[in-house]
Structures are given as structure tokens and as C-alpha cells.
mmCIF file of C-alpha atoms in Angstrom:
data_model
loop_
_atom_site.group_PDB
_atom_site.id
_atom_site.type_symbol
_atom_site.label_atom_id
_atom_site.label_comp_id
_atom_site.label_asym_id
_atom_site.label_seq_id
_atom_site.Cartn_x
_atom_site.Cartn_y
_atom_site.Cartn_z
ATOM 1 C CA MET A 1345 -15.130 -63.015 0.927
ATOM 2 C CA ARG A 1346 -16.791 -62.103 -2.254
ATOM 3 C CA LYS A 1347 -13.578 -62.082 -4.221
ATOM 4 C CA LEU A 1348 -12.676 -65.389 -2.933
ATOM 5 C CA ILE A 1349 -15.982 -66.833 -3.872
ATOM 6 C CA PHE A 1350 -15.746 -65.434 -7.254
ATOM 7 C CA GLY A 1351 -12.259 -66.642 -7.733
ATOM 8 C CA ILE A 1352 -13.007 -70.123 -6.753
ATOM 9 C CA LEU A 1353 -15.904 -69.831 -9.205
ATOM 10 C CA VAL A 1354 -13.727 -68.858 -11.983
ATOM 11 C CA SER A 1355 -11.272 -71.541 -11.349
ATOM 12 C CA GLY A 1356 -13.933 -74.182 -10.954
ATOM 13 C CA ILE A 1357 -15.290 -73.395 -14.318
ATOM 14 C CA ALA A 1358 -11.880 -73.313 -15.898
ATOM 15 C CA VAL A 1359 -10.951 -76.689 -14.423
ATOM 16 C CA TYR A 1360 -14.435 -78.152 -15.471
ATOM 17 C CA PHE A 1361 -13.705 -77.515 -19.162
ATOM 18 C CA LEU A 1362 -10.203 -78.539 -18.855
ATOM 19 C CA SER A 1363 -11.426 -81.929 -17.467
ATOM 20 C CA LYS A 1364 -14.078 -82.204 -20.083
ATOM 21 C CA ASN A 1365 -11.705 -81.621 -23.170
ATOM 22 C CA PHE A 1366 -8.587 -83.205 -22.100
ATOM 23 C CA ASP A 1367 -7.684 -86.967 -21.269
ATOM 24 C CA LEU A 1368 -6.044 -87.090 -17.879
ATOM 25 C CA THR A 1369 -4.127 -90.054 -19.089
ATOM 26 C CA GLU A 1370 -1.888 -87.527 -20.907
ATOM 27 C CA PHE A 1371 0.074 -87.326 -17.597
ATOM 28 C CA GLU A 1372 1.139 -91.057 -18.426
ATOM 29 C CA ARG A 1373 3.559 -89.445 -20.733
ATOM 30 C CA LEU A 1374 5.618 -88.392 -17.854
ATOM 31 C CA GLU A 1375 6.479 -91.938 -16.965
ATOM 32 C CA GLY A 1376 10.145 -92.455 -17.129
ATOM 33 C CA LYS A 1377 10.826 -89.025 -18.495
ATOM 34 C CA ILE A 1378 11.497 -86.909 -15.377
ATOM 35 C CA ASN A 1379 14.891 -85.585 -15.350
ATOM 36 C CA TRP A 1380 15.353 -85.142 -11.621
ATOM 37 C CA TRP A 1381 18.791 -83.496 -12.077
ATOM 38 C CA ILE A 1382 17.042 -80.475 -13.487
ATOM 39 C CA PHE A 1383 15.015 -79.810 -10.359
ATOM 40 C CA PRO A 1384 17.888 -78.335 -8.390
ATOM 41 C CA LEU A 1385 18.367 -75.890 -11.537
ATOM 42 C CA LEU A 1386 14.729 -75.223 -11.400
ATOM 43 C CA PHE A 1387 14.910 -74.328 -7.613
ATOM 44 C CA LEU A 1388 17.951 -72.040 -8.082
ATOM 45 C CA SER A 1389 16.332 -70.385 -11.062
ATOM 46 C CA ASN A 1390 13.132 -69.580 -8.838
ATOM 47 C CA LEU A 1391 15.465 -68.431 -6.217
ATOM 48 C CA TRP A 1392 17.525 -66.235 -8.512
ATOM 49 C CA ALA A 1393 14.235 -64.490 -10.003
ATOM 50 C CA PHE A 1394 13.837 -62.917 -6.592
ATOM 51 C CA VAL A 1395 17.166 -61.073 -6.818
ATOM 52 C CA PRO A 1396 16.221 -58.439 -9.569
ATOM 53 C CA PHE A 1397 12.700 -58.412 -8.294
ATOM 54 C CA SER A 1398 13.992 -57.408 -4.743
ATOM 55 C CA ILE A 1399 16.521 -54.817 -6.075
ATOM 56 C CA ARG A 1400 13.654 -53.229 -7.931
ATOM 57 C CA TRP A 1401 11.434 -53.172 -4.690
ATOM 58 C CA TYR A 1402 14.421 -51.864 -2.801
ATOM 59 C CA HIS A 1403 14.668 -48.836 -5.245
ATOM 60 C CA LEU A 1404 10.886 -48.336 -5.280
ATOM 61 C CA LEU A 1405 10.965 -47.825 -1.582
ATOM 62 C CA GLU A 1406 14.068 -45.608 -2.134
ATOM 63 C CA LYS A 1407 16.408 -47.724 0.023
ATOM 64 C CA LYS A 1408 14.154 -47.109 3.102
ATOM 65 C CA ILE A 1409 14.585 -50.942 3.886
ATOM 66 C CA SER A 1410 17.706 -52.899 3.565
ATOM 67 C CA PHE A 1411 18.200 -55.392 0.427
ATOM 68 C CA SER A 1412 17.957 -58.260 2.862
ATOM 69 C CA GLN A 1413 14.496 -57.006 4.089
ATOM 70 C CA SER A 1414 13.413 -56.355 0.548
ATOM 71 C CA PHE A 1415 14.731 -60.003 -0.541
ATOM 72 C CA THR A 1416 13.095 -61.649 2.435
ATOM 73 C CA THR A 1417 9.728 -60.080 2.254
ATOM 74 C CA SER A 1418 9.483 -60.437 -1.632
ATOM 75 C CA ILE A 1419 9.930 -64.226 -1.296
ATOM 76 C CA ILE A 1420 7.324 -64.346 1.507
ATOM 77 C CA GLY A 1421 4.817 -62.294 -0.611
ATOM 78 C CA VAL A 1422 5.222 -64.226 -3.785
ATOM 79 C CA GLY A 1423 4.995 -67.419 -1.917
ATOM 80 C CA LEU A 1424 1.726 -66.466 0.032
ATOM 81 C CA ASN A 1425 0.221 -65.366 -3.405
ATOM 82 C CA MET A 1426 0.371 -69.056 -4.341
ATOM 83 C CA VAL A 1427 -1.925 -69.745 -1.182
ATOM 84 C CA LEU A 1428 -3.946 -66.433 -0.440
ATOM 85 C CA PRO A 1429 -6.629 -65.166 -2.623
ATOM 86 C CA ALA A 1430 -6.710 -61.774 -4.386
ATOM 87 C CA ARG A 1431 -2.835 -61.485 -4.267
ATOM 88 C CA GLY A 1432 -3.064 -61.520 -0.443
ATOM 89 C CA GLY A 1433 0.770 -62.182 -0.382
ATOM 90 C CA ASP A 1434 1.398 -58.753 -1.703
ATOM 91 C CA LEU A 1435 -0.594 -57.192 1.157
ATOM 92 C CA VAL A 1436 1.363 -59.183 3.667
ATOM 93 C CA ARG A 1437 4.624 -58.038 2.193
ATOM 94 C CA LEU A 1438 3.385 -54.280 2.539
ATOM 95 C CA ILE A 1439 2.404 -55.019 6.231
ATOM 96 C CA MET A 1440 5.755 -56.320 6.890
ATOM 97 C CA ASN A 1441 7.610 -53.678 5.176
ATOM 98 C CA LYS A 1442 5.413 -51.040 7.147
ATOM 99 C CA ARG A 1443 6.803 -52.713 10.268
ATOM 100 C CA ASP A 1444 10.308 -52.272 8.992
ATOM 101 C CA THR A 1445 10.099 -48.624 7.888
ATOM 102 C CA GLU A 1446 7.155 -47.140 9.591
ATOM 103 C CA LEU A 1447 6.047 -46.018 6.106
ATOM 104 C CA PRO A 1448 2.231 -45.552 5.889
ATOM 105 C CA LEU A 1449 0.399 -48.147 3.886
ATOM 106 C CA THR A 1450 -0.863 -45.569 1.355
ATOM 107 C CA HIS A 1451 2.909 -44.838 0.459
ATOM 108 C CA LEU A 1452 3.461 -48.690 0.099
ATOM 109 C CA PHE A 1453 0.330 -49.170 -1.974
ATOM 110 C CA SER A 1454 1.447 -46.522 -4.342
ATOM 111 C CA ARG A 1455 4.654 -48.315 -4.741
ATOM 112 C CA ILE A 1456 3.200 -51.713 -5.421
ATOM 113 C CA PHE A 1457 0.946 -50.165 -8.002
ATOM 114 C CA LEU A 1458 3.971 -49.001 -9.951
ATOM 115 C CA GLU A 1459 5.547 -52.457 -9.518
ATOM 116 C CA LYS A 1460 2.373 -54.119 -11.136
ATOM 117 C CA VAL A 1461 2.381 -51.405 -14.041
ATOM 118 C CA MET A 1462 6.042 -52.099 -14.725
ATOM 119 C CA ASP A 1463 5.360 -56.116 -14.474
ATOM 120 C CA LEU A 1464 2.383 -55.898 -16.958
ATOM 121 C CA GLY A 1465 4.303 -53.666 -19.291
ATOM 122 C CA SER A 1466 7.284 -56.029 -19.307
ATOM 123 C CA VAL A 1467 5.351 -59.217 -19.982
ATOM 124 C CA VAL A 1468 3.356 -57.559 -22.707
ATOM 125 C CA ILE A 1469 6.618 -56.326 -24.441
ATOM 126 C CA ILE A 1470 8.246 -59.719 -24.017
ATOM 127 C CA GLY A 1471 5.140 -61.656 -25.193
ATOM 128 C CA ALA A 1472 4.731 -59.320 -28.357
ATOM 129 C CA SER A 1473 8.572 -59.800 -29.020
ATOM 130 C CA ALA A 1474 8.240 -63.483 -28.735
ATOM 131 C CA LEU A 1475 5.253 -63.927 -31.028
ATOM 132 C CA PHE A 1476 6.909 -61.771 -33.579
ATOM 133 C CA PHE A 1477 10.204 -63.457 -33.324
ATOM 134 C CA MET A 1478 8.653 -66.819 -34.023
ATOM 135 C CA GLY A 1479 6.500 -65.461 -36.860
ATOM 136 C CA LEU A 1480 3.335 -65.781 -35.057
ATOM 137 C CA GLY A 1481 2.174 -62.095 -35.183
ATOM 138 C CA GLN A 1482 -1.101 -62.787 -37.044
ATOM 139 C CA SER A 1483 -4.049 -60.756 -36.091
ATOM 140 C CA LYS A 1484 -5.815 -63.785 -34.486
ATOM 141 C CA ASN A 1485 -2.815 -63.831 -31.799
ATOM 142 C CA LEU A 1486 -2.895 -60.151 -31.054
ATOM 143 C CA SER A 1487 -6.269 -59.729 -29.288
ATOM 144 C CA LEU A 1488 -4.748 -60.448 -25.873
ATOM 145 C CA LEU A 1489 -1.792 -58.243 -26.698
ATOM 146 C CA LEU A 1490 -4.271 -55.419 -27.585
ATOM 147 C CA ILE A 1491 -6.349 -55.834 -24.423
ATOM 148 C CA SER A 1492 -3.146 -55.846 -22.177
ATOM 149 C CA THR A 1493 -1.783 -52.775 -24.160
ATOM 150 C CA LEU A 1494 -5.070 -50.889 -23.521
ATOM 151 C CA VAL A 1495 -4.657 -51.698 -19.857
ATOM 152 C CA ILE A 1496 -1.037 -50.389 -19.750
ATOM 153 C CA LEU A 1497 -2.037 -47.282 -21.514
ATOM 154 C CA GLY A 1498 -4.756 -46.658 -18.904
ATOM 155 C CA MET A 1499 -2.256 -47.011 -16.163
ATOM 156 C CA ILE A 1500 0.285 -44.855 -18.037
ATOM 157 C CA VAL A 1501 -2.425 -42.033 -18.519
ATOM 158 C CA GLY A 1502 -3.182 -42.233 -14.841
ATOM 159 C CA LEU A 1503 0.604 -41.842 -13.931
ATOM 160 C CA VAL A 1504 0.906 -39.013 -16.421
ATOM 161 C CA LEU A 1505 -2.049 -37.200 -14.810
ATOM 162 C CA VAL A 1506 -0.529 -37.616 -11.251
ATOM 163 C CA ARG A 1507 2.790 -36.467 -12.510
ATOM 164 C CA TYR A 1508 1.942 -33.459 -14.662
ATOM 165 C CA PHE A 1509 -1.586 -32.477 -13.457
ATOM 166 C CA LEU A 1510 -1.418 -32.824 -9.811
ATOM 167 C CA GLU A 1511 -3.264 -29.775 -8.798
ATOM 168 C CA THR A 1512 -6.170 -30.499 -11.273
ATOM 169 C CA LEU A 1513 -6.424 -33.942 -9.667
ATOM 170 C CA ARG A 1514 -6.304 -32.647 -6.152
ATOM 171 C CA LYS A 1515 -9.081 -30.248 -6.772
ATOM 172 C CA ILE A 1516 -11.211 -32.974 -8.534
ATOM 173 C CA ALA A 1517 -10.608 -35.145 -5.572
ATOM 174 C CA LYS A 1518 -11.454 -32.634 -3.021
ATOM 175 C CA ASN A 1519 -14.728 -31.951 -4.675
ATOM 176 C CA VAL A 1520 -15.618 -35.677 -4.926
ATOM 177 C CA PHE A 1521 -14.926 -36.380 -1.366
ATOM 178 C CA GLY A 1522 -16.742 -33.183 -0.368
ATOM 179 C CA LEU A 1523 -19.852 -34.403 -2.154
ATOM 180 C CA ILE A 1524 -19.761 -37.671 -0.206
ATOM 181 C CA GLY A 1525 -19.100 -35.890 3.131
ATOM 182 C CA LYS A 1526 -15.603 -37.226 3.528
ATOM 183 C CA HIS A 1527 -13.514 -34.029 2.836
ATOM 184 C CA GLY A 1528 -11.763 -34.268 6.142
ATOM 185 C CA LEU A 1529 -10.611 -37.827 5.285
ATOM 186 C CA TYR A 1530 -9.044 -36.850 2.013
ATOM 187 C CA GLU A 1531 -7.411 -33.701 3.544
ATOM 188 C CA ASP A 1532 -6.008 -35.707 6.551
ATOM 189 C CA LYS A 1533 -5.202 -39.118 5.056
ATOM 190 C CA LEU A 1534 -4.760 -38.952 1.226
ATOM 191 C CA ASP A 1535 -3.793 -35.570 -0.156
ATOM 192 C CA HIS A 1536 -0.264 -35.620 1.227
ATOM 193 C CA HIS A 1537 0.338 -39.130 -0.056
ATOM 194 C CA LEU A 1538 -0.990 -38.067 -3.605
ATOM 195 C CA VAL A 1539 1.550 -35.129 -3.561
ATOM 196 C CA GLU A 1540 4.269 -37.468 -2.418
ATOM 197 C CA PHE A 1541 3.375 -39.974 -5.129
ATOM 198 C CA SER A 1542 3.570 -37.273 -7.773
ATOM 199 C CA SER A 1543 7.101 -36.109 -6.393
ATOM 200 C CA PHE A 1544 8.252 -39.908 -6.635
ATOM 201 C CA LEU A 1545 7.452 -39.897 -10.433
ATOM 202 C CA LYS A 1546 9.583 -36.912 -11.055
ATOM 203 C CA GLY A 1547 13.410 -37.071 -11.691
ATOM 204 C CA ASP A 1548 15.331 -40.288 -11.873
ATOM 205 C CA LYS A 1549 13.744 -42.210 -8.950
ATOM 206 C CA LEU A 1550 11.685 -44.258 -11.403
ATOM 207 C CA LEU A 1551 14.611 -45.131 -13.662
ATOM 208 C CA LYS A 1552 16.170 -47.909 -11.840
ATOM 209 C CA PRO A 1553 13.116 -49.660 -10.946
ATOM 210 C CA VAL A 1554 12.030 -49.623 -14.526
ATOM 211 C CA LEU A 1555 15.398 -50.996 -15.803
ATOM 212 C CA TYR A 1556 15.229 -53.959 -13.578
ATOM 213 C CA SER A 1557 11.666 -54.973 -14.523
ATOM 214 C CA ILE A 1558 12.551 -56.850 -18.066
ATOM 215 C CA PRO A 1559 15.726 -58.530 -16.512
ATOM 216 C CA THR A 1560 13.389 -59.814 -13.702
ATOM 217 C CA TRP A 1561 11.332 -61.546 -16.196
ATOM 218 C CA ILE A 1562 13.682 -62.731 -18.912
ATOM 219 C CA PHE A 1563 16.569 -63.842 -16.672
ATOM 220 C CA GLY A 1564 14.357 -65.030 -13.779
ATOM 221 C CA TYR A 1565 11.017 -66.413 -14.481
ATOM 222 C CA ALA A 1566 11.481 -67.330 -18.077
ATOM 223 C CA ILE A 1567 14.376 -69.595 -17.281
ATOM 224 C CA SER A 1568 12.186 -71.554 -14.829
ATOM 225 C CA TYR A 1569 9.556 -72.105 -17.502
ATOM 226 C CA TYR A 1570 12.357 -73.189 -19.900
ATOM 227 C CA LEU A 1571 13.806 -75.659 -17.190
ATOM 228 C CA ALA A 1572 10.374 -77.041 -16.549
ATOM 229 C CA GLY A 1573 10.201 -78.278 -20.009
ATOM 230 C CA LEU A 1574 13.469 -80.172 -19.740
ATOM 231 C CA LEU A 1575 12.555 -81.546 -16.236
ATOM 232 C CA ILE A 1576 9.803 -83.561 -17.996
ATOM 233 C CA GLY A 1577 11.623 -84.365 -21.161
ATOM 234 C CA MET A 1578 9.528 -81.822 -23.134
ATOM 235 C CA PRO A 1579 12.094 -79.493 -24.548
ATOM 236 C CA ILE A 1580 10.788 -76.092 -25.492
ATOM 237 C CA LEU A 1581 12.490 -73.090 -27.197
ATOM 238 C CA PHE A 1582 13.311 -70.032 -25.301
ATOM 239 C CA PRO A 1583 11.204 -68.011 -27.259
ATOM 240 C CA GLU A 1584 8.376 -70.437 -26.559
ATOM 241 C CA ALA A 1585 9.166 -70.081 -22.815
ATOM 242 C CA LEU A 1586 8.902 -66.315 -23.094
ATOM 243 C CA LEU A 1587 5.521 -66.641 -24.693
ATOM 244 C CA PHE A 1588 4.229 -69.217 -22.157
ATOM 245 C CA MET A 1589 5.488 -67.015 -19.457
ATOM 246 C CA PHE A 1590 3.513 -63.999 -20.955
ATOM 247 C CA LEU A 1591 0.411 -66.100 -21.264
ATOM 248 C CA GLY A 1592 0.797 -67.510 -17.868
ATOM 249 C CA GLY A 1593 1.356 -64.059 -16.285
ATOM 250 C CA MET A 1594 -1.756 -62.695 -18.082
ATOM 251 C CA GLY A 1595 -3.808 -65.888 -16.947
ATOM 252 C CA VAL A 1596 -3.150 -65.475 -13.232
ATOM 253 C CA ALA A 1597 -4.152 -61.738 -13.585
ATOM 254 C CA ILE A 1598 -7.701 -63.055 -13.946
ATOM 255 C CA PRO A 1599 -9.415 -63.026 -10.612
ATOM 256 C CA SER A 1600 -9.339 -66.802 -9.725
ATOM 257 C CA ALA A 1601 -8.846 -69.225 -6.693
ATOM 258 C CA PRO A 1602 -5.299 -68.976 -4.829
ATOM 259 C CA SER A 1603 -2.538 -69.386 -7.370
ATOM 260 C CA GLY A 1604 -4.701 -69.197 -10.508
ATOM 261 C CA ILE A 1605 -5.706 -72.870 -10.687
ATOM 262 C CA GLY A 1606 -7.535 -73.522 -13.968
ATOM 263 C CA VAL A 1607 -6.982 -70.148 -15.767
ATOM 264 C CA PHE A 1608 -3.035 -70.626 -15.594
ATOM 265 C CA HIS A 1609 -3.504 -74.053 -17.210
ATOM 266 C CA ALA A 1610 -5.973 -72.738 -19.880
ATOM 267 C CA ALA A 1611 -3.429 -69.765 -20.676
ATOM 268 C CA ILE A 1612 -0.663 -72.091 -21.269
ATOM 269 C CA ILE A 1613 -2.552 -74.634 -23.244
ATOM 270 C CA SER A 1614 -3.484 -71.511 -25.546
ATOM 271 C CA GLY A 1615 0.122 -71.067 -25.957
ATOM 272 C CA PHE A 1616 0.774 -74.533 -27.134
ATOM 273 C CA ILE A 1617 -1.979 -74.198 -29.614
ATOM 274 C CA ILE A 1618 -0.660 -70.881 -30.956
ATOM 275 C CA VAL A 1619 2.861 -72.427 -31.396
ATOM 276 C CA GLY A 1620 1.324 -75.473 -33.143
ATOM 277 C CA ARG A 1621 2.120 -77.960 -30.361
ATOM 278 C CA ASP A 1622 -0.187 -80.770 -28.877
ATOM 279 C CA PRO A 1623 -2.531 -79.007 -26.418
ATOM 280 C CA GLY A 1624 -2.503 -82.108 -24.491
ATOM 281 C CA GLU A 1625 1.302 -81.563 -23.582
ATOM 282 C CA GLY A 1626 0.264 -78.222 -22.858
ATOM 283 C CA LEU A 1627 -1.889 -79.420 -20.024
ATOM 284 C CA VAL A 1628 0.881 -81.642 -18.659
ATOM 285 C CA TYR A 1629 3.362 -78.817 -18.951
ATOM 286 C CA ALA A 1630 1.183 -76.194 -17.354
ATOM 287 C CA THR A 1631 0.532 -78.455 -14.298
ATOM 288 C CA VAL A 1632 4.158 -79.271 -13.919
ATOM 289 C CA VAL A 1633 5.034 -75.557 -14.079
ATOM 290 C CA HIS A 1634 2.296 -74.545 -11.640
ATOM 291 C CA LEU A 1635 3.285 -77.495 -9.207
ATOM 292 C CA THR A 1636 6.889 -76.878 -9.253
ATOM 293 C CA GLN A 1637 6.512 -73.071 -8.694
ATOM 294 C CA PHE A 1638 3.955 -73.799 -5.868
ATOM 295 C CA VAL A 1639 6.236 -76.119 -3.980
ATOM 296 C CA ILE A 1640 9.382 -74.133 -4.514
ATOM 297 C CA THR A 1641 7.952 -70.698 -3.835
ATOM 298 C CA THR A 1642 6.013 -71.869 -0.721
ATOM 299 C CA SER A 1643 9.029 -73.597 0.593
ATOM 300 C CA LEU A 1644 11.245 -70.675 0.047
ATOM 301 C CA ALA A 1645 8.502 -68.371 1.775
ATOM 302 C CA LEU A 1646 8.678 -70.522 4.791
ATOM 303 C CA VAL A 1647 12.207 -70.297 5.166
ATOM 304 C CA ALA A 1648 12.341 -66.593 4.620
ATOM 305 C CA TYR A 1649 9.406 -66.186 7.122
ATOM 306 C CA LEU A 1650 11.569 -67.999 9.735
ATOM 307 C CA TYR A 1651 14.440 -65.861 8.876
ATOM 308 C CA TRP A 1652 12.349 -62.808 9.192
ATOM 309 C CA ARG A 1653 10.866 -63.899 12.597
ATOM 310 C CA TRP A 1654 14.401 -64.727 13.772
ATOM 311 C CA THR A 1655 15.940 -61.318 12.822
ATOM 312 C CA HIS A 1656 12.892 -59.302 14.254
ATOM 313 C CA GLY A 1657 13.176 -61.439 17.419
ATOM 314 C CA ASN A 1658 16.871 -60.655 17.921
ATOM 315 C CA LYS A 1659 15.975 -56.848 17.489
ATOM 316 C CA THR A 1660 13.478 -56.974 20.207
ATOM 317 C CA LYS A 1661 15.933 -58.579 22.780
#
């Protein structure tokens, strides 16, 4: 509940400042400029983005679910993230996969942690590349990249510690849980999962999921950002789409109301300012991207959920 209240507060503040600084009549520029024939392509691009996303999740779970199950639950999870606070759709995805595989939630949580590390690393690499490709790599534009890089480095250090210093971590964890009187909880519920997670980080198990990460963003989500501009008669360059995707991804990482209302828009507007475009156009563009993604992903999630219920209903008969 506290996370929900905090998220609503953050979004409320962002929406307030956006409404104070931008004229809502900016949306009048959409009149007569919407190219409806682009919408089916936008729909397909959003659907296509789930293919590499699902393949990566399929390999992260070491093929213990079918690709169909991975594809279906991935769509449901992302769609619910647009509605539920605190990335609640990811938790629903884990619960559904637990039902499909009987894997413990701690096992699934470790995999989704890896997924988020890969996503964050991918968008930072893509964002930095887009900035420098467009000649916008000045120091004033690199603060967000610096912060993101530090977060990534922190996550990588954690993974390295689990991979190469497992026994030391286990001793520290046992001592910490012993001090708070929960030694039995660690021994019975957590220790073997830490060992299993370390084992997953060895060998080539991590290679395929890593290789699918950047294609997930470049050939999936970035195309949707590009098509959204064409939809409203506001063409953008593909490198700009990559930059906006990076900023949008970082924006929704900030705790906010469901689907990142307000903070997503502010992040995209900052991108328009960076590339020297009208920030008013940025508000319109961000709203269209946000609205189309909400409509498309939640609609896909509904269909995927009905399919999931139907397949599981047949199994119980």
C-alpha cells in the first residue's frame, strides 16, 4: 500500500508540473494528422517485441516451460504492468510460471532479477550509442547514463560475488540471519537457492539470454516508438526512437503510479529537448506512445489470459 501511495504521489507531482508548463491545446495538432493505417503495424510491432522477450525468458528458465507458456505469460505480465503498481505484472507472471513448472518462487525471482539486469544494461548501451551517433554526447546529457551505469555496475558486482565468492557470501548470510534469530529460515529456505543461482551463472547458461536482450529492445520496442511518430504525422529518426526508448525505459523505472503516468511523459519530453525538438511535440508524442502501448498490451494480455485459462482448463479435464 505504501508503494502504491508513493507511486501515485510521484505521478501526481509529475502530471502537475506537466500541466503547468505545457499548453494542452498542443493536442490540437493531431487533428487530421493521424495515419490510421500505421496502427495495425504498431500493433504487430508490439506483438513481435514479445518474441525475443519470450525466447529469453524461456532460456532463463532453462526450458522448464514451453515457449508457448513463456510467450503467453510474458504478454500477461507486461500487460498487467500497465495496470498494477510496483511491476505487479511480473509477480503475476512468476506465479503463473510456478504453476506451470512447480519451480519455487525464489528460483523464479532470481531469474527475473537477471532479466532486469539485462534490460537495464541493454537500454543504457542503446541510449549511449544513440546519443553519440547523433553527436549529442556532451557532458550535460550524460548524467542519466552515469547514474544508470553505476546501477548496472552494482548489479554486476553482486552477480560476480554470487558467481565467484559463493562460500564467503553463504558464511556472511548465515551470520546475519543468525544475529536476527532466523538461522533456520536461511538454512531451510534460502541457502540452496543461492547455491542454485550461483550454478546458473556458470558455463553457457547465461549466454543465450544475454544475446536476446538487445534484439528485444532494438527490433521490438524501438520499432514501436518509431511507428508511433508516423501514426500521428510526427516522423522521427530511428536513432531518436532509440533515445526516446531509453529515456522512457528509465522513466518508468522510477516508482510511480501504474504504467508510469507522468514520469514517462517527462522523460520523453527531456529527450525532445536533448535532440532540439519542440517539447510541446514531446508531450503529444509521449501521450500517444503511452496510450497506444497501454491499449495494445492490455488487449493482448486479455487475449493471452483467456488462452492460458483455456489451456489449463483442458489439462484439468
